[in-house]
């Protein structure tokens, strides 16, 4: 039995029924709520900001996994902590002083995550992996839900797993983008610990059953 976490991405929820969809995740077999923050600068799209996250937090009963697709994320670390974020993930490409950013996230009592765009090599984390609680490997170009999974992700997951083992780190590996029932098992076999799924969950006829399906696939 594995212990793979499923994190439905609320980016694909029905924002007109956000409380309903947050509660759906609460009562499902999901482990975390994945929350995508986009600023229209680091990525071409704008998603939602603090007031919406405040409403999500008011109804969510599972840990909040906040993925910042924004430039200069250091400006908002304290704000996201006060909103109730449990995991705060910044992009490698958006941080000039990544070590400082990681320390600042941890100082606020959150798990520190670092996301890598599809073109960013795992080898760039050689000197920081032991400080990072979670690495989010982007398996699509960030900015939008519903995109096609990039297959090169599998070799990146294997390379990251090897680095974590080599450095005796306890970093979790998260996969974000295009996750579905067809790639779940292979991602877990490659070394994934957390699977984010947006459109595959919320566009399904029965999102609750879809969450249990991928959780079962991942954990058997
Ligand atoms: C993409 C976001 C993802 C997105 C995943 O920039 O970071 O979390 O919601 O959506 P799907 O699962 O539809 O690819
Ligand atoms: Zn995300």
PDB file of N, CA and C in Angstrom, residues 18-74:
ATOM      1  N   UNK A  18     -18.450  27.500  -5.694  1.00  0.00           N
ATOM      2  CA  UNK A  18     -17.148  27.180  -5.113  1.00  0.00           C
ATOM      3  C   UNK A  18     -17.283  26.456  -3.772  1.00  0.00           C
ATOM      4  N   UNK A  19     -18.206  26.892  -2.935  1.00  0.00           N
ATOM      5  CA  UNK A  19     -18.390  26.217  -1.640  1.00  0.00           C
ATOM      6  C   UNK A  19     -18.765  24.751  -1.866  1.00  0.00           C
ATOM      7  N   UNK A  20     -19.659  24.533  -2.808  1.00  0.00           N
ATOM      8  CA  UNK A  20     -20.080  23.151  -3.107  1.00  0.00           C
ATOM      9  C   UNK A  20     -18.881  22.307  -3.522  1.00  0.00           C
ATOM     10  N   UNK A  21     -18.024  22.872  -4.407  1.00  0.00           N
ATOM     11  CA  UNK A  21     -16.899  22.079  -4.908  1.00  0.00           C
ATOM     12  C   UNK A  21     -15.811  21.879  -3.847  1.00  0.00           C
ATOM     13  N   UNK A  22     -15.645  22.866  -2.971  1.00  0.00           N
ATOM     14  CA  UNK A  22     -14.690  22.681  -1.867  1.00  0.00           C
ATOM     15  C   UNK A  22     -15.207  21.574  -0.944  1.00  0.00           C
ATOM     16  N   UNK A  23     -16.495  21.593  -0.689  1.00  0.00           N
ATOM     17  CA  UNK A  23     -17.075  20.568   0.195  1.00  0.00           C
ATOM     18  C   UNK A  23     -17.042  19.187  -0.457  1.00  0.00           C
ATOM     19  N   UNK A  24     -17.141  19.173  -1.781  1.00  0.00           N
ATOM     20  CA  UNK A  24     -17.006  17.893  -2.500  1.00  0.00           C
ATOM     21  C   UNK A  24     -15.621  17.296  -2.228  1.00  0.00           C
ATOM     22  N   UNK A  25     -14.608  18.150  -2.289  1.00  0.00           N
ATOM     23  CA  UNK A  25     -13.243  17.676  -2.002  1.00  0.00           C
ATOM     24  C   UNK A  25     -13.126  17.250  -0.535  1.00  0.00           C
ATOM     25  N   UNK A  26     -13.741  18.024   0.365  1.00  0.00           N
ATOM     26  CA  UNK A  26     -13.722  17.666   1.798  1.00  0.00           C
ATOM     27  C   UNK A  26     -14.210  16.236   2.023  1.00  0.00           C
ATOM     28  N   UNK A  27     -15.308  15.906   1.373  1.00  0.00           N
ATOM     29  CA  UNK A  27     -15.948  14.618   1.676  1.00  0.00           C
ATOM     30  C   UNK A  27     -15.465  13.502   0.746  1.00  0.00           C
ATOM     31  N   UNK A  28     -14.470  13.794  -0.074  1.00  0.00           N
ATOM     32  CA  UNK A  28     -13.932  12.777  -0.987  1.00  0.00           C
ATOM     33  C   UNK A  28     -12.693  12.124  -0.373  1.00  0.00           C
ATOM     34  N   UNK A  29     -12.078  11.235  -1.155  1.00  0.00           N
ATOM     35  CA  UNK A  29     -10.836  10.610  -0.686  1.00  0.00           C
ATOM     36  C   UNK A  29      -9.599  11.448  -0.989  1.00  0.00           C
ATOM     37  N   UNK A  30      -9.814  12.694  -1.417  1.00  0.00           N
ATOM     38  CA  UNK A  30      -8.674  13.577  -1.695  1.00  0.00           C
ATOM     39  C   UNK A  30      -7.929  13.885  -0.394  1.00  0.00           C
ATOM     40  N   UNK A  31      -6.659  14.278  -0.547  1.00  0.00           N
ATOM     41  CA  UNK A  31      -5.828  14.579   0.621  1.00  0.00           C
ATOM     42  C   UNK A  31      -5.627  16.071   0.829  1.00  0.00           C
ATOM     43  N   UNK A  32      -5.461  16.812  -0.266  1.00  0.00           N
ATOM     44  CA  UNK A  32      -5.199  18.250  -0.188  1.00  0.00           C
ATOM     45  C   UNK A  32      -6.115  18.989  -1.161  1.00  0.00           C
ATOM     46  N   UNK A  33      -6.301  20.295  -0.892  1.00  0.00           N
ATOM     47  CA  UNK A  33      -6.933  21.202  -1.858  1.00  0.00           C
ATOM     48  C   UNK A  33      -5.795  21.917  -2.594  1.00  0.00           C
ATOM     49  N   UNK A  34      -5.701  21.768  -3.900  1.00  0.00           N
ATOM     50  CA  UNK A  34      -4.662  22.471  -4.664  1.00  0.00           C
ATOM     51  C   UNK A  34      -5.234  23.795  -5.179  1.00  0.00           C
ATOM     52  N   UNK A  35      -4.510  24.879  -4.883  1.00  0.00           N
ATOM     53  CA  UNK A  35      -5.007  26.229  -5.177  1.00  0.00           C
ATOM     54  C   UNK A  35      -3.995  26.958  -6.053  1.00  0.00           C
ATOM     55  N   UNK A  36      -4.390  27.304  -7.274  1.00  0.00           N
ATOM     56  CA  UNK A  36      -3.484  27.897  -8.261  1.00  0.00           C
ATOM     57  C   UNK A  36      -3.641  29.407  -8.318  1.00  0.00           C
ATOM     58  N   UNK A  37      -2.576  30.123  -7.975  1.00  0.00           N
ATOM     59  CA  UNK A  37      -2.607  31.587  -8.004  1.00  0.00           C
ATOM     60  C   UNK A  37      -1.755  32.073  -9.179  1.00  0.00           C
ATOM     61  N   UNK A  38      -2.372  32.792 -10.106  1.00  0.00           N
ATOM     62  CA  UNK A  38      -1.679  33.265 -11.318  1.00  0.00           C
ATOM     63  C   UNK A  38      -1.807  34.778 -11.421  1.00  0.00           C
ATOM     64  N   UNK A  39      -0.694  35.430 -11.810  1.00  0.00           N
ATOM     65  CA  UNK A  39      -0.670  36.895 -11.769  1.00  0.00           C
ATOM     66  C   UNK A  39      -0.739  37.573 -13.135  1.00  0.00           C
ATOM     67  N   UNK A  40      -0.828  36.812 -14.211  1.00  0.00           N
ATOM     68  CA  UNK A  40      -0.880  37.434 -15.532  1.00  0.00           C
ATOM     69  C   UNK A  40       0.467  37.978 -15.989  1.00  0.00           C
ATOM     70  N   UNK A  41       1.533  37.713 -15.215  1.00  0.00           N
ATOM     71  CA  UNK A  41       2.880  38.180 -15.570  1.00  0.00           C
ATOM     72  C   UNK A  41       3.823  36.973 -15.668  1.00  0.00           C
ATOM     73  N   UNK A  42       3.908  36.217 -14.583  1.00  0.00           N
ATOM     74  CA  UNK A  42       4.735  34.998 -14.631  1.00  0.00           C
ATOM     75  C   UNK A  42       4.114  33.991 -15.599  1.00  0.00           C
ATOM     76  N   UNK A  43       2.798  33.940 -15.610  1.00  0.00           N
ATOM     77  CA  UNK A  43       2.058  33.122 -16.587  1.00  0.00           C
ATOM     78  C   UNK A  43       1.069  34.041 -17.299  1.00  0.00           C
ATOM     79  N   UNK A  44       0.620  33.668 -18.500  1.00  0.00           N
ATOM     80  CA  UNK A  44      -0.255  34.586 -19.247  1.00  0.00           C
ATOM     81  C   UNK A  44      -1.644  34.778 -18.627  1.00  0.00           C
ATOM     82  N   UNK A  45      -2.037  33.900 -17.743  1.00  0.00           N
ATOM     83  CA  UNK A  45      -3.405  33.913 -17.224  1.00  0.00           C
ATOM     84  C   UNK A  45      -3.463  34.522 -15.821  1.00  0.00           C
ATOM     85  N   UNK A  46      -4.642  34.996 -15.444  1.00  0.00           N
ATOM     86  CA  UNK A  46      -4.907  35.455 -14.071  1.00  0.00           C
ATOM     87  C   UNK A  46      -5.988  34.543 -13.511  1.00  0.00           C
ATOM     88  N   UNK A  47      -5.751  33.978 -12.314  1.00  0.00           N
ATOM     89  CA  UNK A  47      -6.771  33.070 -11.770  1.00  0.00           C
ATOM     90  C   UNK A  47      -7.607  33.771 -10.705  1.00  0.00           C
ATOM     91  N   UNK A  48      -7.143  33.789  -9.490  1.00  0.00           N
ATOM     92  CA  UNK A  48      -7.876  34.452  -8.402  1.00  0.00           C
ATOM     93  C   UNK A  48      -6.891  34.827  -7.310  1.00  0.00           C
ATOM     94  N   UNK A  49      -7.338  35.673  -6.407  1.00  0.00           N
ATOM     95  CA  UNK A  49      -6.440  36.175  -5.362  1.00  0.00           C
ATOM     96  C   UNK A  49      -6.963  35.956  -3.962  1.00  0.00           C
ATOM     97  N   UNK A  50      -6.531  36.816  -3.060  1.00  0.00           N
ATOM     98  CA  UNK A  50      -6.731  36.606  -1.623  1.00  0.00           C
ATOM     99  C   UNK A  50      -8.202  36.460  -1.186  1.00  0.00           C
ATOM    100  N   UNK A  51      -9.125  37.306  -1.639  1.00  0.00           N
ATOM    101  CA  UNK A  51     -10.509  37.158  -1.143  1.00  0.00           C
ATOM    102  C   UNK A  51     -11.108  35.795  -1.484  1.00  0.00           C
ATOM    103  N   UNK A  52     -10.772  35.293  -2.651  1.00  0.00           N
ATOM    104  CA  UNK A  52     -11.300  33.976  -3.055  1.00  0.00           C
ATOM    105  C   UNK A  52     -10.657  32.871  -2.213  1.00  0.00           C
ATOM    106  N   UNK A  53      -9.355  32.994  -1.969  1.00  0.00           N
ATOM    107  CA  UNK A  53      -8.671  31.986  -1.140  1.00  0.00           C
ATOM    108  C   UNK A  53      -9.224  32.010   0.285  1.00  0.00           C
ATOM    109  N   UNK A  54      -9.566  33.194   0.758  1.00  0.00           N
ATOM    110  CA  UNK A  54     -10.162  33.315   2.094  1.00  0.00           C
ATOM    111  C   UNK A  54     -11.478  32.524   2.149  1.00  0.00           C
ATOM    112  N   UNK A  55     -12.264  32.634   1.108  1.00  0.00           N
ATOM    113  CA  UNK A  55     -13.541  31.889   1.059  1.00  0.00           C
ATOM    114  C   UNK A  55     -13.304  30.391   0.951  1.00  0.00           C
ATOM    115  N   UNK A  56     -12.316  30.006   0.153  1.00  0.00           N
ATOM    116  CA  UNK A  56     -11.989  28.573   0.045  1.00  0.00           C
ATOM    117  C   UNK A  56     -11.583  28.053   1.432  1.00  0.00           C
ATOM    118  N   UNK A  57     -10.690  28.805   2.095  1.00  0.00           N
ATOM    119  CA  UNK A  57     -10.178  28.372   3.410  1.00  0.00           C
ATOM    120  C   UNK A  57     -11.299  28.249   4.438  1.00  0.00           C
ATOM    121  N   UNK A  58     -12.311  29.091   4.306  1.00  0.00           N
ATOM    122  CA  UNK A  58     -13.419  29.064   5.275  1.00  0.00           C
ATOM    123  C   UNK A  58     -14.204  27.756   5.190  1.00  0.00           C
ATOM    124  N   UNK A  59     -14.170  27.111   4.031  1.00  0.00           N
ATOM    125  CA  UNK A  59     -14.957  25.887   3.853  1.00  0.00           C
ATOM    126  C   UNK A  59     -14.107  24.622   3.782  1.00  0.00           C
ATOM    127  N   UNK A  60     -12.800  24.793   3.520  1.00  0.00           N
ATOM    128  CA  UNK A  60     -11.941  23.626   3.309  1.00  0.00           C
ATOM    129  C   UNK A  60     -11.602  22.929   4.623  1.00  0.00           C
ATOM    130  N   UNK A  61     -11.616  21.596   4.606  1.00  0.00           N
ATOM    131  CA  UNK A  61     -11.271  20.853   5.827  1.00  0.00           C
ATOM    132  C   UNK A  61      -9.961  20.083   5.675  1.00  0.00           C
ATOM    133  N   UNK A  62      -9.335  20.183   4.512  1.00  0.00           N
ATOM    134  CA  UNK A  62      -8.061  19.475   4.283  1.00  0.00           C
ATOM    135  C   UNK A  62      -6.956  20.512   4.051  1.00  0.00           C
ATOM    136  N   UNK A  63      -5.690  20.085   4.133  1.00  0.00           N
ATOM    137  CA  UNK A  63      -4.602  21.052   3.964  1.00  0.00           C
ATOM    138  C   UNK A  63      -4.682  21.812   2.630  1.00  0.00           C
ATOM    139  N   UNK A  64      -4.298  23.083   2.683  1.00  0.00           N
ATOM    140  CA  UNK A  64      -4.299  23.926   1.486  1.00  0.00           C
ATOM    141  C   UNK A  64      -2.911  23.925   0.860  1.00  0.00           C
ATOM    142  N   UNK A  65      -2.864  23.448  -0.367  1.00  0.00           N
ATOM    143  CA  UNK A  65      -1.623  23.332  -1.139  1.00  0.00           C
ATOM    144  C   UNK A  65      -1.639  24.466  -2.159  1.00  0.00           C
ATOM    145  N   UNK A  66      -0.957  25.566  -1.823  1.00  0.00           N
ATOM    146  CA  UNK A  66      -1.055  26.780  -2.644  1.00  0.00           C
ATOM    147  C   UNK A  66       0.133  26.868  -3.600  1.00  0.00           C
ATOM    148  N   UNK A  67      -0.163  26.962  -4.879  1.00  0.00           N
ATOM    149  CA  UNK A  67       0.831  26.976  -5.952  1.00  0.00           C
ATOM    150  C   UNK A  67       0.865  28.385  -6.541  1.00  0.00           C
ATOM    151  N   UNK A  68       1.952  29.102  -6.246  1.00  0.00           N
ATOM    152  CA  UNK A  68       2.066  30.485  -6.707  1.00  0.00           C
ATOM    153  C   UNK A  68       2.740  30.558  -8.063  1.00  0.00           C
ATOM    154  N   UNK A  69       1.996  30.970  -9.067  1.00  0.00           N
ATOM    155  CA  UNK A  69       2.574  31.223 -10.393  1.00  0.00           C
ATOM    156  C   UNK A  69       2.638  32.734 -10.547  1.00  0.00           C
ATOM    157  N   UNK A  70       3.501  33.329  -9.705  1.00  0.00           N
ATOM    158  CA  UNK A  70       3.603  34.796  -9.657  1.00  0.00           C
ATOM    159  C   UNK A  70       5.071  35.195  -9.563  1.00  0.00           C
ATOM    160  N   UNK A  71       5.372  36.403 -10.055  1.00  0.00           N
ATOM    161  CA  UNK A  71       6.731  36.917  -9.896  1.00  0.00           C
ATOM    162  C   UNK A  71       6.900  37.424  -8.468  1.00  0.00           C
ATOM    163  N   UNK A  72       8.131  37.441  -8.003  1.00  0.00           N
ATOM    164  CA  UNK A  72       8.493  38.000  -6.692  1.00  0.00           C
ATOM    165  C   UNK A  72       7.559  37.523  -5.566  1.00  0.00           C
ATOM    166  N   UNK A  73       7.446  36.209  -5.382  1.00  0.00           N
ATOM    167  CA  UNK A  73       6.486  35.680  -4.402  1.00  0.00           C
ATOM    168  C   UNK A  73       6.801  36.050  -2.954  1.00  0.00           C
ATOM    169  N   UNK A  74       8.039  36.461  -2.681  1.00  0.00           N
ATOM    170  CA  UNK A  74       8.432  36.823  -1.295  1.00  0.00           C
ATOM    171  C   UNK A  74       7.502  37.886  -0.700  1.00  0.00           C
TER     172      UNK A  74
END
